[in-house]
PDB file of C-alpha atoms in Angstrom:
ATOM      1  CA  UNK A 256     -30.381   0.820  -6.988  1.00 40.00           C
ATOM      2  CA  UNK A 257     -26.684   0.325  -6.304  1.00 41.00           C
ATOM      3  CA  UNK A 258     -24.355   2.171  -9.353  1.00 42.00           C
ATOM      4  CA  UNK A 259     -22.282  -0.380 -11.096  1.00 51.00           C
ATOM      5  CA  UNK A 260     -19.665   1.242 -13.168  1.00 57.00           C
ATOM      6  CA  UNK A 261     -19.213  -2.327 -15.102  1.00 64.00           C
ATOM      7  CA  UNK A 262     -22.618  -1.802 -16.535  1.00 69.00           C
ATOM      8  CA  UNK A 263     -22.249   1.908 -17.540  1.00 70.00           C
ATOM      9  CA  UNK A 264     -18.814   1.370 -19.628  1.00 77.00           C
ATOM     10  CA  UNK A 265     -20.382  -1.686 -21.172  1.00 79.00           C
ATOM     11  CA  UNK A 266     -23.299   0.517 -22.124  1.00 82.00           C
ATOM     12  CA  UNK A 267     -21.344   3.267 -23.468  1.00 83.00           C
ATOM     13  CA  UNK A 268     -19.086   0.710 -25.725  1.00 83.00           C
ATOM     14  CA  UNK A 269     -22.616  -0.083 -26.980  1.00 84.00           C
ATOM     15  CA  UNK A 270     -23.818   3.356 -27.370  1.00 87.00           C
ATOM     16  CA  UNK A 271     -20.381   3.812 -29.912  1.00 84.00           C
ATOM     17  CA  UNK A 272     -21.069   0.304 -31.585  1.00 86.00           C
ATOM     18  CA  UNK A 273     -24.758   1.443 -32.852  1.00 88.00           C
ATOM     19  CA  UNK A 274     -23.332   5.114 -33.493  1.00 87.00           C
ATOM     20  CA  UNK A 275     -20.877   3.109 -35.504  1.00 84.00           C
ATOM     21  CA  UNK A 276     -23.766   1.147 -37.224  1.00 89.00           C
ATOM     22  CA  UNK A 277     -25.950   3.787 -37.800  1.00 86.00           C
ATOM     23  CA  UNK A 278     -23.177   6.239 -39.884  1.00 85.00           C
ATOM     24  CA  UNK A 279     -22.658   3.172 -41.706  1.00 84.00           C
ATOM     25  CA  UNK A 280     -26.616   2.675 -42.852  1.00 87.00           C
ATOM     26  CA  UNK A 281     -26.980   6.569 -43.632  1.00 85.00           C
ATOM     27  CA  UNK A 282     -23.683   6.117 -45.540  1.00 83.00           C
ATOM     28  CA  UNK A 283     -24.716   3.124 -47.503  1.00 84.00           C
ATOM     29  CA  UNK A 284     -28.158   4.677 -47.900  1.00 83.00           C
ATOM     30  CA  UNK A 285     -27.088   8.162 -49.606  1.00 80.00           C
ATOM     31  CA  UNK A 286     -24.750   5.924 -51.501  1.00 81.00           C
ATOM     32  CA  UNK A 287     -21.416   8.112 -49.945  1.00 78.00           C
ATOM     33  CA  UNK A 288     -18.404   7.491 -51.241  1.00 76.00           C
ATOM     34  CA  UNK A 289     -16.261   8.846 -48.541  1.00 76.00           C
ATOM     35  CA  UNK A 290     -13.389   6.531 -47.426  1.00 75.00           C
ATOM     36  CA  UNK A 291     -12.779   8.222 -44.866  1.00 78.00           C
ATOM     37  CA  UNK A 292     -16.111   8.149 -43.369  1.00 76.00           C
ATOM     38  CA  UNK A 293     -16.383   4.635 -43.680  1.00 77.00           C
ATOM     39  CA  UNK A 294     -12.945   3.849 -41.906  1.00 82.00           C
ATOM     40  CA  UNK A 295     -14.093   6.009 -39.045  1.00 79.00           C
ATOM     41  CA  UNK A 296     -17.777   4.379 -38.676  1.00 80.00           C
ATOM     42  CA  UNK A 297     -15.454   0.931 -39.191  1.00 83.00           C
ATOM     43  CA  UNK A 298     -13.604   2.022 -35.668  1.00 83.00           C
ATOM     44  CA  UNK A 299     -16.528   2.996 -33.860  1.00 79.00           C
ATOM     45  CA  UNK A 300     -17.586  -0.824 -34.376  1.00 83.00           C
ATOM     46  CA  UNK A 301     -14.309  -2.206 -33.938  1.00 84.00           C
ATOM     47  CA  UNK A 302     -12.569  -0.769 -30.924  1.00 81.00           C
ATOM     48  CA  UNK A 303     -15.812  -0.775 -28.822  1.00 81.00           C
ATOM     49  CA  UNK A 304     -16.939  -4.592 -30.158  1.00 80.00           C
ATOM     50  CA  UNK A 305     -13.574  -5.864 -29.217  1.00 81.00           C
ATOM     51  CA  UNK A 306     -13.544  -4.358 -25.825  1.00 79.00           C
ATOM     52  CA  UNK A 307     -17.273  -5.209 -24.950  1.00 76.00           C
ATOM     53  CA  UNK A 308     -16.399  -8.904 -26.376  1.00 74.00           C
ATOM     54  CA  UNK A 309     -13.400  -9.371 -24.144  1.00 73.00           C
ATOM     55  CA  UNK A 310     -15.115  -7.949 -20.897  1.00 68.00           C
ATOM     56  CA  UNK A 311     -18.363 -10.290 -21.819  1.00 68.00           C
ATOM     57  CA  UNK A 312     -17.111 -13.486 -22.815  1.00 63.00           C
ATOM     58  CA  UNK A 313     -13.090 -13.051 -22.333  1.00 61.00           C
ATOM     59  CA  UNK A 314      -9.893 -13.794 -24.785  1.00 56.00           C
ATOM     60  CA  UNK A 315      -9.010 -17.956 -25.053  1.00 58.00           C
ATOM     61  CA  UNK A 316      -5.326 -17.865 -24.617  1.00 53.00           C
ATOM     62  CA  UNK A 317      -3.460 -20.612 -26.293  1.00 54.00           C
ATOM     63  CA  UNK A 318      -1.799 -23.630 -24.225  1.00 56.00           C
ATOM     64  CA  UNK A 319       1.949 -22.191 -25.932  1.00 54.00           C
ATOM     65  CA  UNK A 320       1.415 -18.285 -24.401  1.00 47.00           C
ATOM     66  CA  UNK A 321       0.665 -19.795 -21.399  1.00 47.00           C
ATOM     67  CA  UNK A 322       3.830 -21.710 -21.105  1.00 55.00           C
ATOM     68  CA  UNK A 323       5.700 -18.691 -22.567  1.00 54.00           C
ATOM     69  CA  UNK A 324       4.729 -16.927 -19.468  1.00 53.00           C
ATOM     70  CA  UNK A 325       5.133 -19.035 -17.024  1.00 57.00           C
ATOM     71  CA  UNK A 326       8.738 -19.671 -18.289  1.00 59.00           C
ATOM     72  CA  UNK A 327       9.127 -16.042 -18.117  1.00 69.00           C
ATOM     73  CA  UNK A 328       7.508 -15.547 -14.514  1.00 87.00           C
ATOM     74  CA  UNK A 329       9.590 -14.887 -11.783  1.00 91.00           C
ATOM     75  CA  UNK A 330       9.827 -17.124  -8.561  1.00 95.00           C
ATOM     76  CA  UNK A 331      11.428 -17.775  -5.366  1.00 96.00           C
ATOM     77  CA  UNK A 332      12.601 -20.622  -3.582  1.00 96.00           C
ATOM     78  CA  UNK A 333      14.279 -21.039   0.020  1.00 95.00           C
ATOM     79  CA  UNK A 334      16.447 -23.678   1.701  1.00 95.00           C
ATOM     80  CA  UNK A 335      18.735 -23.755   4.911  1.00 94.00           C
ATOM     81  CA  UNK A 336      20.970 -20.218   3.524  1.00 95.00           C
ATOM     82  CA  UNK A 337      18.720 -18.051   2.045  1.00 96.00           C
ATOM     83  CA  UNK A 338      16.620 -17.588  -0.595  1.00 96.00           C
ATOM     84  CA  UNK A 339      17.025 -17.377  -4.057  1.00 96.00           C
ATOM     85  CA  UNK A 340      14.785 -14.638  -6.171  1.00 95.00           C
ATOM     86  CA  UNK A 341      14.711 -16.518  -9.614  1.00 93.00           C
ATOM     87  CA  UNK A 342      14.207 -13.299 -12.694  1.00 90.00           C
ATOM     88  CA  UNK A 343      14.375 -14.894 -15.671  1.00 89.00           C
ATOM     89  CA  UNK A 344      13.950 -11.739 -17.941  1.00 83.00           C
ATOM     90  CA  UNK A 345      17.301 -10.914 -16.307  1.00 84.00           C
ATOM     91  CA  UNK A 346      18.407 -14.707 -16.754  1.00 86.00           C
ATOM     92  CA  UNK A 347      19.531 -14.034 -12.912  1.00 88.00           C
ATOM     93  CA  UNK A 348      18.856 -15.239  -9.427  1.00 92.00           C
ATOM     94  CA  UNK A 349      19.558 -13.143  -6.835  1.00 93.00           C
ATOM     95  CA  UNK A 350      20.575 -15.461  -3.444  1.00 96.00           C
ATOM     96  CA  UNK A 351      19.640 -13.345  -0.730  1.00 96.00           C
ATOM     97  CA  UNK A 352      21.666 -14.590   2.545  1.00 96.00           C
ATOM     98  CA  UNK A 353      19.656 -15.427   6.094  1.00 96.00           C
ATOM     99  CA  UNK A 354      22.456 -13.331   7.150  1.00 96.00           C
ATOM    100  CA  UNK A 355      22.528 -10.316   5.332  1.00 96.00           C
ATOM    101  CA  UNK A 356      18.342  -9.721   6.082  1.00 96.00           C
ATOM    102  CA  UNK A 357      18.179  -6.705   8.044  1.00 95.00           C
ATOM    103  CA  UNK A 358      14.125  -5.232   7.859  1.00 95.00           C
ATOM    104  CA  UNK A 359      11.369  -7.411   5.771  1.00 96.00           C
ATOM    105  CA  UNK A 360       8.284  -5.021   5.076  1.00 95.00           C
ATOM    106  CA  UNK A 361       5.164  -6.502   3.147  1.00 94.00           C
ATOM    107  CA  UNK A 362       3.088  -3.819   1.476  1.00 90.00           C
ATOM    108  CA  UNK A 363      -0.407  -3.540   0.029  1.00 87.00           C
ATOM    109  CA  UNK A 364      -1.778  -0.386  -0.699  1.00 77.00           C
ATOM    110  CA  UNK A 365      -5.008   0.022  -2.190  1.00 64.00           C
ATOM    111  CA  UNK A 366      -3.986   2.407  -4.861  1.00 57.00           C
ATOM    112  CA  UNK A 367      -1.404  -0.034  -6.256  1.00 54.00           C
ATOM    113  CA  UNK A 368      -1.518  -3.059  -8.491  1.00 61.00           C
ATOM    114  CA  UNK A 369       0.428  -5.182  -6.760  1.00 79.00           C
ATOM    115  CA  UNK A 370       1.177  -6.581  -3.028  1.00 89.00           C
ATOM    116  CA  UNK A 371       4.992  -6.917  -2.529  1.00 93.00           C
ATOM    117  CA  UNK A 372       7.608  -7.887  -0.019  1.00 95.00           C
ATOM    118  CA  UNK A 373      10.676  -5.419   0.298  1.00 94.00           C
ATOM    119  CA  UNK A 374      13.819  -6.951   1.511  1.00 96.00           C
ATOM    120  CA  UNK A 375      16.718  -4.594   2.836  1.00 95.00           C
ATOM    121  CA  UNK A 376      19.813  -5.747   3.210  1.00 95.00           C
ATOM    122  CA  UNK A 377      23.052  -5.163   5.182  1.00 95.00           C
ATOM    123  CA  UNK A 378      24.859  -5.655   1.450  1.00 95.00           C
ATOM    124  CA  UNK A 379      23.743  -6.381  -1.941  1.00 94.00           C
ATOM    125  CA  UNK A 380      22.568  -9.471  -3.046  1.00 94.00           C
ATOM    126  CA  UNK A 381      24.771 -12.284  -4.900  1.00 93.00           C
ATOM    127  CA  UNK A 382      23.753 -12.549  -8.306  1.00 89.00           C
ATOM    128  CA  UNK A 383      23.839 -15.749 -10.306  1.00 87.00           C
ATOM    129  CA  UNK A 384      23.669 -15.502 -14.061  1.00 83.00           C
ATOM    130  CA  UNK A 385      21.809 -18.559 -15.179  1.00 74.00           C
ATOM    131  CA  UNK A 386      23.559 -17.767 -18.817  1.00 72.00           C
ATOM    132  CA  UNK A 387      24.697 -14.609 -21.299  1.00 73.00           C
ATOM    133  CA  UNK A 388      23.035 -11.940 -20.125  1.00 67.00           C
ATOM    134  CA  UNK A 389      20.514 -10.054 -22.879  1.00 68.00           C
ATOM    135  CA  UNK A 390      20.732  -6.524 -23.632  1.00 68.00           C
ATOM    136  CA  UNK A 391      17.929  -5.756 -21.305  1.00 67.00           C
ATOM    137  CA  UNK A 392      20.295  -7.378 -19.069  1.00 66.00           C
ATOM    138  CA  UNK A 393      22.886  -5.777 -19.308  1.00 69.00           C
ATOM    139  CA  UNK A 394      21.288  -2.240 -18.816  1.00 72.00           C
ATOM    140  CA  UNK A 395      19.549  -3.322 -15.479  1.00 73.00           C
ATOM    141  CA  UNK A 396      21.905  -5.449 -13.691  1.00 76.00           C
ATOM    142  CA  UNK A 397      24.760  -3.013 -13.103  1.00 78.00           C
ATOM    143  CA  UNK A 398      21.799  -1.206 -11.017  1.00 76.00           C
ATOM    144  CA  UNK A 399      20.869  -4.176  -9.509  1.00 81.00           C
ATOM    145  CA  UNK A 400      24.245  -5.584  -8.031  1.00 82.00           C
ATOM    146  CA  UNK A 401      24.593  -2.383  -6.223  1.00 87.00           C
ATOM    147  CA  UNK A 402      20.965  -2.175  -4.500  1.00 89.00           C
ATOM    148  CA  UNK A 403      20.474  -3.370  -0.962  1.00 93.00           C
ATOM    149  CA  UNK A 404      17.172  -3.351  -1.577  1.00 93.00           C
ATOM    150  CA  UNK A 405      15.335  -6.695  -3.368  1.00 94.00           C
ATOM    151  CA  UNK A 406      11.396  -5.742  -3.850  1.00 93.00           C
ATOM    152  CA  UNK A 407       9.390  -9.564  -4.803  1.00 94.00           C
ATOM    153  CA  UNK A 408       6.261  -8.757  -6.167  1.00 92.00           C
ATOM    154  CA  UNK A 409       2.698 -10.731  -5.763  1.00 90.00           C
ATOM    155  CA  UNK A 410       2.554 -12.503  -9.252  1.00 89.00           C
ATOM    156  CA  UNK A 411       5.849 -14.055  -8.385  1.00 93.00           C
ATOM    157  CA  UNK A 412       5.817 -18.012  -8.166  1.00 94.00           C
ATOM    158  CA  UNK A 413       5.761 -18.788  -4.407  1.00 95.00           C
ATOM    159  CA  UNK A 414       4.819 -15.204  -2.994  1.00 95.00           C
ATOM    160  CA  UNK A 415       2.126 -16.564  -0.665  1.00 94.00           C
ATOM    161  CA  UNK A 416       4.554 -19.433   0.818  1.00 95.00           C
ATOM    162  CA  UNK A 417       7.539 -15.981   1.783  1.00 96.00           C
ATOM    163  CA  UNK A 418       6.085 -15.937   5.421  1.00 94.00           C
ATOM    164  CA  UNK A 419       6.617 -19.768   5.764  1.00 94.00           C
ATOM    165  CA  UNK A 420      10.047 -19.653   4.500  1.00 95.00           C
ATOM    166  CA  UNK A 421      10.260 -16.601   6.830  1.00 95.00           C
ATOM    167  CA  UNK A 422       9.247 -18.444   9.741  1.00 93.00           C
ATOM    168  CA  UNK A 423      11.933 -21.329   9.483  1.00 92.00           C
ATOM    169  CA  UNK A 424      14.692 -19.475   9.710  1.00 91.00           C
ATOM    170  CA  UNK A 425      13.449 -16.440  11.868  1.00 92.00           C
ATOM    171  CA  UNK A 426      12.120 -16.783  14.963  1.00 84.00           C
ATOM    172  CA  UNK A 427      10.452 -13.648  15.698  1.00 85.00           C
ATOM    173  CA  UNK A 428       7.935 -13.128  12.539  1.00 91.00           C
ATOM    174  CA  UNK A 429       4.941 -10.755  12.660  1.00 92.00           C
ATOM    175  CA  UNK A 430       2.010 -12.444  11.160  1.00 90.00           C
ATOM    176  CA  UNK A 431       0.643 -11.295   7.584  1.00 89.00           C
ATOM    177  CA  UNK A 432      -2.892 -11.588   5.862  1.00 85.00           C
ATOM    178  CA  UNK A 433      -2.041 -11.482   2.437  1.00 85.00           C
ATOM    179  CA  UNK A 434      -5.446 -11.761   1.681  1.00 80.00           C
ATOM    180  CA  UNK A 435      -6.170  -8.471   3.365  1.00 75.00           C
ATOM    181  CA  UNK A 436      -7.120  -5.885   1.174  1.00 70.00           C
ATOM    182  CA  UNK A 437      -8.316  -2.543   1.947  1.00 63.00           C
ATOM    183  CA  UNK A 438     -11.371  -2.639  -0.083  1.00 65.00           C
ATOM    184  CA  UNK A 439     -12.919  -5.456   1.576  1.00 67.00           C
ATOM    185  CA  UNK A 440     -13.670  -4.538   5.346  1.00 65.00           C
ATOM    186  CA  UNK A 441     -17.418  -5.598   5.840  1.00 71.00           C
ATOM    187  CA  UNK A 442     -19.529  -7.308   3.171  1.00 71.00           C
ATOM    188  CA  UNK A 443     -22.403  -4.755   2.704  1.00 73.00           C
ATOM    189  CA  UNK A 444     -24.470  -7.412   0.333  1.00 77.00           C
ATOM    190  CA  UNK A 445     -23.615 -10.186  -2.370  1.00 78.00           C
ATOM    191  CA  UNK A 446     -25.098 -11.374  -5.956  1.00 79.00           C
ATOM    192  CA  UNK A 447     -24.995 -14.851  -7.086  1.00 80.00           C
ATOM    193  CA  UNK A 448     -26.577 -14.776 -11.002  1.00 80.00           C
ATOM    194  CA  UNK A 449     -25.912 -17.660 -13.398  1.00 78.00           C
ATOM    195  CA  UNK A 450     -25.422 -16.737 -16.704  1.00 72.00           C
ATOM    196  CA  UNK A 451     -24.376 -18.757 -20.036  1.00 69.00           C
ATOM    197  CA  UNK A 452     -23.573 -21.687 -17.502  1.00 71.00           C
ATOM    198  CA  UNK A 453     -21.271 -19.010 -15.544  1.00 76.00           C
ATOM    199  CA  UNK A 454     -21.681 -18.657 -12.097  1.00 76.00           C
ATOM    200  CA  UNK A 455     -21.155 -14.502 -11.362  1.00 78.00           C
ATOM    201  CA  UNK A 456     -20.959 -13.055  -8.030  1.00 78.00           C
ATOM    202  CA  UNK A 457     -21.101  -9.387  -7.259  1.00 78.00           C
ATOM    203  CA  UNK A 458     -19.826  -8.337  -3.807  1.00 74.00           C
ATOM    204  CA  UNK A 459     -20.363  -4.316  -2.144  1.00 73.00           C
ATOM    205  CA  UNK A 460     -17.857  -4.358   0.454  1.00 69.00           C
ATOM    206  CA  UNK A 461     -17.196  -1.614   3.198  1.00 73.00           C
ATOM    207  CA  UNK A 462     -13.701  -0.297   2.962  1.00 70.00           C
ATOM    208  CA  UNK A 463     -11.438  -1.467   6.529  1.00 70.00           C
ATOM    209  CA  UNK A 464     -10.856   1.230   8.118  1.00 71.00           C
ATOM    210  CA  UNK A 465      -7.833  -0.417  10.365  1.00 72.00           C
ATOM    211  CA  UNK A 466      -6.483  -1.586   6.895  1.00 73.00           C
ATOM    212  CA  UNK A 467      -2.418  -0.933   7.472  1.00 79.00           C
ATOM    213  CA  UNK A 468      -0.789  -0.558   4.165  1.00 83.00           C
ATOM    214  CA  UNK A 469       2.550  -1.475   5.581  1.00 89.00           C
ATOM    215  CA  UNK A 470       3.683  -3.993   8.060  1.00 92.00           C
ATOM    216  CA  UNK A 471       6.904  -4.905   9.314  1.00 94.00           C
ATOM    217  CA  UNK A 472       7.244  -8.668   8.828  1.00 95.00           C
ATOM    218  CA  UNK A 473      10.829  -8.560  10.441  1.00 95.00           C
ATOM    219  CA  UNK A 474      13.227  -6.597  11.571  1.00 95.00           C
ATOM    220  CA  UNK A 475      16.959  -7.333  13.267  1.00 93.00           C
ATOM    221  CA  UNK A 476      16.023  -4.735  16.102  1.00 92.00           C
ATOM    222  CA  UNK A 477      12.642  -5.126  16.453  1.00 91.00           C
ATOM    223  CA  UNK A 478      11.472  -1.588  15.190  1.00 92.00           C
ATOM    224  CA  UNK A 479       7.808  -0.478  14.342  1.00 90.00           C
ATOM    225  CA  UNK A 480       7.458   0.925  10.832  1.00 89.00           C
ATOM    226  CA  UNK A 481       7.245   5.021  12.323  1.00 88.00           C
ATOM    227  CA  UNK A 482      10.763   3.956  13.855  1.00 89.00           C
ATOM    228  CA  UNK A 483      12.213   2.680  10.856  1.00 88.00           C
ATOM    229  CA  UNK A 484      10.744   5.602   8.452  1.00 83.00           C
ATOM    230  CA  UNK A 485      11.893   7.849  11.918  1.00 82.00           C
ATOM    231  CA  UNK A 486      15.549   6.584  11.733  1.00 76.00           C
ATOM    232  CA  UNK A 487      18.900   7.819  10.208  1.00 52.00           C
ATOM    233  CA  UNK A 488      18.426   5.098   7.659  1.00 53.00           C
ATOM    234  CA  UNK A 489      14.652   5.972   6.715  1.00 52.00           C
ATOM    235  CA  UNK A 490      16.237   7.208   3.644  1.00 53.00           C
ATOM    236  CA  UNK A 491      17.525   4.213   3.120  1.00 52.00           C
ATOM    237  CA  UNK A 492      15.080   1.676   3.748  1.00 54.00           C
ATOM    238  CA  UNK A 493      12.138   3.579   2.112  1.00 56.00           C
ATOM    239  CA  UNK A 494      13.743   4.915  -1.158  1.00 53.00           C
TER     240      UNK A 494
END
């Protein structure tokens, strides 16, 4: 029997729901009147029904926080002079020139949450305020305008499409699998169960042991990623 760490947290969040429960019977029974102990049985109940809920049936999110966030999400966009790195937290877009693109490394490691592209550059960035900057704004930018460095994370509009744009400007592109994780090397076994007219699949994958968590997508001199982190500019380009 494989060990399925889903099940055992969902099994302790019921273990604290019926601890929760059963305070609140042997309260009720010996007729306590203990705030206290009531508001602490309450949370057992709460916290742990609320979590179990959300990781067995999920939260609805409304059609309004949706839009909210995709307003809010960043994205990027290319044409014939660069590309343009849209944050609108920042109200900002930062045009990064064909030009001044000097390494392009995409990196995925395992331990992370996120896959991201880092762009160095031989100068910073232009930035173009899209209107009055806020006060979060105004504390990050300063830091920003300075950087030659321009890091585009995975839950940015358009991240998958970055090696296309890549590839019709530059001709000398190393290929990426963004869909490469580290995690899933060989499928050991898979679980199709339908349940509540939900179709759930449970996959044991073998790690990939030739899993590289950085790759050089481009570079102006053609340099490996132990020559780059070797270099005079290592500091530099991996700060």
């Amino acid at each position: 029997m494989k060990f399925n760490p889903l099940l055992v947290i969902k099994l302790l969040l019921g273990l604290f729901i019926c601890i929760g429960i059963a305070l609140t019977i042997l309260m009720m029974v010996h007729n306590s009147k203990v705030v206290g102990a009531y508001v602490v049985s309450g949370l057992f109940i709460l916290f742990p029904g609320i979590i179990l809920y959300g990781m067995t049936v999920g939260f609805r999110v409304s059609e309004k926080t949706i839009t909210q966030q995709i307003a809010q999400q960043e994205s990027v966009t290319s044409d014939h002079k660069g590309l343009s790195y849209q944050i609108p937290l920042l109200k900002t877009t930062q045009f990064i020139s064909w030009e001044i693109i000097e390494t392009i490394i995409y990196s995925n490691y395992h331990s992370d949450d996120q896959a991201q592209f880092s762009f160095y550059l031989t100068q910073p960035a232009l930035q173009i305020a899209s209107e009055k900057p806020g006060w979060i704004a105004k504390v990050l930018l300063p830091l920003i305008k300075t950087s030659k460095k321009v890091v585009i994370y995975e839950n940015c509009i358009n991240f998958r499409e970055i090696p296309k744009m890549l590839e019709k400007h530059f001709s000398s592109i190393n290929p990426v699998d963004i869909n490469e994780v580290h995690g899933k090397g060989t499928l050991l076994s898979s679980k199709t169960t339908l349940r509540e007219n939900t179709v759930q699949i449970e996959e044991y994958w073998k790690p990939n042991p030739n899993f590289e968590p950085e790759k050089v997508i481009y570079d102006r001199y053609n340099r490996t990623i132990d020559e780059l982190k070797q270099s005079k500019n290592s500091k530099n380009l991996f700060s």
